Amino acid sequence: MSIPLSWYLVLSAALFSIGLFGVLSRKNAIAILLGVELMLNAVNINLVAFWRYLDPAQMAGQVFAIIVFAVAAAEVAVGLALIISVYRRRKTVIADEIDLMKW
Amino acid sequence: MATETIIWLLPLPPLLAFFVIVLFTNKHKALSHSLAIGAAGLSWLGSMLVFVRALGVHEFGKEVFESAINWLPTGNTWLKIGVLIDPLSAATLFFVAWTVLMIFVYSVGYHNFGQPQGDHDRAGLPPHGATITDEKGHKHAVPSIEPMYSRFFAFIGLFACGMYTLVISNNLLTLFVGWEIMGLCSYLLIGFWYGKESARNAAIKAFMTTRVGDVFMLLGIAFLYSATGTLSFREIFQPEVLHALAATATPFFGLSAAGFIGLLLFIGTVGKSAQWPLHVWLPDAMEGPTPVSAMIHAATMVSAGVYMIIRMFPLISAGWEPGMPLNPTMSVIAFIGAFTALFAATIAVAQNDIKRVLAYSTISQLGFMVAALGIGAYVAAAFHLVAHAFFKALLFLGSGSVIHGMEHGVLHTGDHSVDPQNMFNMGGLRKKMPITFWTFLIGGFALSGFPVLTAGFWSKDEILADAFGNGHWAIFATLAFAAFLTAFYTMRQITLTFLGEPRTKEAEHAQETRWTMTLPLVVLAVFAVGYGWVGIPEHFPLIGGILPNWFHEFVGGTLAEVPEAAPFSVWPLLTSLCVALGGLFFGWLVYRKVKSPQQDFLQIPLLKNKWYFDEAYDFLFVRPAYWISETFTYMFMDRTVIDGVLHTLGRFALWLGSFLRNYFDKPFINEFIADGTGNIVKKAGSSLRRIQVGRVQAYMLASLAVIVVLAAVYYLLIVS
Amino acid sequence: MTPVQIVFLLCAALILAAALMVVTTRNLIHAALWLVAALFGVAVLYAILDASFLAVVQVVVYIGAIAILFIFAVMLTRREMRDRGPQLRRDWWLAALLALLVFAGLAFLLVTQPGVNRTAAAMPQGLDTLGKLGTALVSPEAYVLPFEVASILLLAALVGAVYVAASKK
């Protein structure tokens, strides 16, 4: 494979940053979760790239990535359930309006 | 009992009487006076014993009774104190014992023992009479007993102790102790009737004035001690010591050490014996009861001054021999003595109070004695001292008797505006009070120097003879004139008081006093007559030589060599006779016709007001002293300066406190630090709480920013 | 430039562009769909990396389940949420700045590590990656425990999501 490892790492860093931007700047709570997904995907790219480039005989990289999958799924499920529950109460999904725990 | 032991014990009985009366028997009048008279009697007995034994000693001047103990350790030696009876003190002891005892007995009657308590009598004021009702229902005013009866005897007991201490001491220190005890007692006794303001003032005046003299005397004693290392008479009067003192020069007025010390000691006598210029206290001291006047101003205290200076004669006359001109100290002494004699006599002729005349007379006679000593007439001075004690005590006690008689008259008439002491209210008392009259007459003649019969003649004549014989003309003339005035005012006094007819109702109702008062008068009159005969000069015409001049030999033996008697000259004798008889005659002549002060040509304001010395001293000393204490020390120093400083400090402290409180404590500590930190925390809290916006993304932004910064810092600065 | 690199670059461009659209587009459905596109790109990347199983799992689980879940959630809450106004918060620039800084920092760090420019070695001959992955997941000496825990996590998430989102009658 002629792709240097650094390309994968920079790509994942960029994807992570974009996802971070989305988390920090989107109003809609669901959009925030979308950003989180991007960040998780960036992590996964990193893991798999390292697995492939360092020691493909070790399965730890892939296993880790699979666990990340499972966690991401669980987190999305619970997160969306929470958003729906909050929406029912407060009639809003805009994160800035859910600010009861404030001064 | 050994003579020395008796001598040590002489001052003790009156002292014990004082303490017992003060502590225990104050309420019991009879017990108190018995204790006092018993004590005086014991001391009298002891004194007579010592005197008789002294007479028996051959050459007593050399073989004195002496006893000393080591008292203060001073380096390698001891300061000794002790007793000494040599001829001079033996003679003094004789008259002191007699006069003290007589005065004690007299006081019983004088203070009306046995009379009822007064109607309105208060302790501190003279008794004013009691009203008794006899069986018919008539009310009579009678003399009342003195409320402070026991206290009087306690005080005179202490006084007697002081005088005995002074007479028996062998050193200047215990002499000074006795001197000061008498000073204290004179204060207490002159101010005996402390309820009267005049008495209080007189007591203070007496104390203050004699104090001035005492300070100088103490300086003299200190100087003497530092120059010789001892205060005992016998040690000071060693010829070597005297010679050394006379040879040492001092920076004061060119005097030798002996002369200067003598002068300082003499100033003590000036104060105590009321010589000019410290004479002002003695007339005022007449405020005390008459026994006090007799005691203090005749028999004892003023005599103590003269006794001391006679005692110190060897020191004063160190380097002087009879026939030489007088050394400076002796000149001063002679001058003051002579001047005082004349000065006081001029005042006495213008006094109307019977006791005042006697007071000035005392001053004058003391001047005679001092002048005699000043010219070196040692024996004459001592002779006159003893004679004067007897007849002056007699005169004072007699005047007290007269006053008592007059007061009886005042009580009878009930008119209390009449002064029982004013001679112009008297008259004709020879018929009402015969014993008093005859004894007073004897005393008065003795004072005037009535020839031959009275002691005063012999003593005064001797002084004049000594003055004449040694060529001191000025002193001779002064003393002669003073003697003339003495006789004059004495006869004035006798004439106004006893002769003629009573001038007031009170005088008509006067009556003789009780035996306790007249007996001492008689005893003293005997001495006033008889005493003179022990000192008749040998060369006296007719009588001289019949009786040896015992006094001269006896007392003269105190000195290292018995002084020679002055050679006999007829001139002083004639002068004495003339002035005495002439003065008496003129006094009688002028005053038998005078009935009131307006007719008395001698009532010149200058003389009546004592040459304005009291006013002068008031202006020069008393007012400045008051000013210093009231204005300077009190108002200025104390209230203004010291209190001012304190108040300023106080105000400053208060100001500082409020300044710190208002400008430091409250704004800085309280508001800035205490409240400030609280406020800062509150404000910080309420400002910072706004971070808790409740919005998750804001939290994330903030924490991410911090992480980025920290990571940058770490990787860029630390790791590279 | 080898073909593989070109493919990689195209793929990377797709991923990044799709990701940017996810975070900036107004319409949430569009955002979800752009997410799908990004996930596809990631799957291709996995394939290039010889992790074929993961590529498939990515498509099936991420796109097939998670993205669909997103689309369902968006559609269920769409009525009340007309996309009104800007979709970015007021301080999006701060977020952009920070994201940029993070990217810069991470890129710098990663690129300066030694040995980061290596190229991949060939896969070992006869390596059965899938079999080994399966064995690793269930082998007690390997990763059966995390695997089981992840299962329980999913169970918990399932139960939890049902409970939280259930409407209380």
Short mmCIF file of N, CA and C in Angstrom, two decimals, chain B residues 628-651:
data_model
loop_
_atom_site.label_atom_id
_atom_site.label_comp_id
_atom_site.label_asym_id
_atom_site.label_seq_id
_atom_site.Cartn_x
_atom_site.Cartn_y
_atom_site.Cartn_z
N ILE B 628 3.16 81.54 95.07
CA ILE B 628 3.85 80.43 94.43
C ILE B 628 3.00 79.18 94.50
N SER B 629 2.44 78.93 95.66
CA SER B 629 1.72 77.67 95.75
C SER B 629 0.40 77.74 95.02
N GLU B 630 -0.32 78.85 95.20
CA GLU B 630 -1.64 78.87 94.54
C GLU B 630 -1.51 79.10 93.06
N THR B 631 -0.85 80.18 92.71
CA THR B 631 -0.86 80.54 91.31
C THR B 631 0.18 79.76 90.53
N PHE B 632 1.39 79.80 91.03
CA PHE B 632 2.43 79.20 90.22
C PHE B 632 2.32 77.68 90.22
N THR B 633 2.41 77.12 91.42
CA THR B 633 2.46 75.67 91.43
C THR B 633 1.11 75.07 91.08
N TYR B 634 0.07 75.59 91.71
CA TYR B 634 -1.23 74.96 91.51
C TYR B 634 -1.79 75.31 90.14
N MET B 635 -2.05 76.61 89.95
CA MET B 635 -2.75 76.94 88.71
C MET B 635 -1.85 76.70 87.50
N PHE B 636 -0.61 77.23 87.60
CA PHE B 636 0.22 77.17 86.42
C PHE B 636 0.81 75.78 86.23
N MET B 637 1.65 75.39 87.18
CA MET B 637 2.37 74.13 86.97
C MET B 637 1.40 72.96 86.93
N ASP B 638 0.59 72.88 87.98
CA ASP B 638 -0.20 71.66 88.08
C ASP B 638 -1.36 71.68 87.09
N ARG B 639 -2.23 72.72 87.22
CA ARG B 639 -3.42 72.65 86.38
C ARG B 639 -3.09 72.91 84.92
N THR B 640 -2.28 73.93 84.68
CA THR B 640 -2.08 74.30 83.28
C THR B 640 -1.04 73.42 82.61
N VAL B 641 0.13 73.34 83.22
CA VAL B 641 1.19 72.62 82.53
C VAL B 641 0.98 71.12 82.61
N ILE B 642 0.95 70.61 83.82
CA ILE B 642 0.89 69.15 83.94
C ILE B 642 -0.46 68.63 83.46
N ASP B 643 -1.52 69.25 83.98
CA ASP B 643 -2.82 68.79 83.51
C ASP B 643 -2.97 69.08 82.03
N GLY B 644 -2.38 70.21 81.60
CA GLY B 644 -2.46 70.52 80.18
C GLY B 644 -1.80 69.43 79.36
N VAL B 645 -0.60 69.03 79.82
CA VAL B 645 0.08 67.97 79.09
C VAL B 645 -0.76 66.70 79.10
N LEU B 646 -1.29 66.39 80.28
CA LEU B 646 -2.08 65.17 80.37
C LEU B 646 -3.33 65.27 79.50
N HIS B 647 -4.00 66.45 79.58
CA HIS B 647 -5.20 66.57 78.77
C HIS B 647 -4.86 66.53 77.30
N THR B 648 -3.73 67.17 76.97
CA THR B 648 -3.36 67.13 75.56
C THR B 648 -3.06 65.70 75.13
N LEU B 649 -2.34 65.00 75.98
CA LEU B 649 -2.07 63.60 75.66
C LEU B 649 -3.37 62.82 75.53
N GLY B 650 -4.29 63.13 76.47
CA GLY B 650 -5.57 62.42 76.42
C GLY B 650 -6.31 62.75 75.15
N ARG B 651 -6.33 64.07 74.86
CA ARG B 651 -7.04 64.45 73.64
C ARG B 651 -6.37 63.86 72.42
#
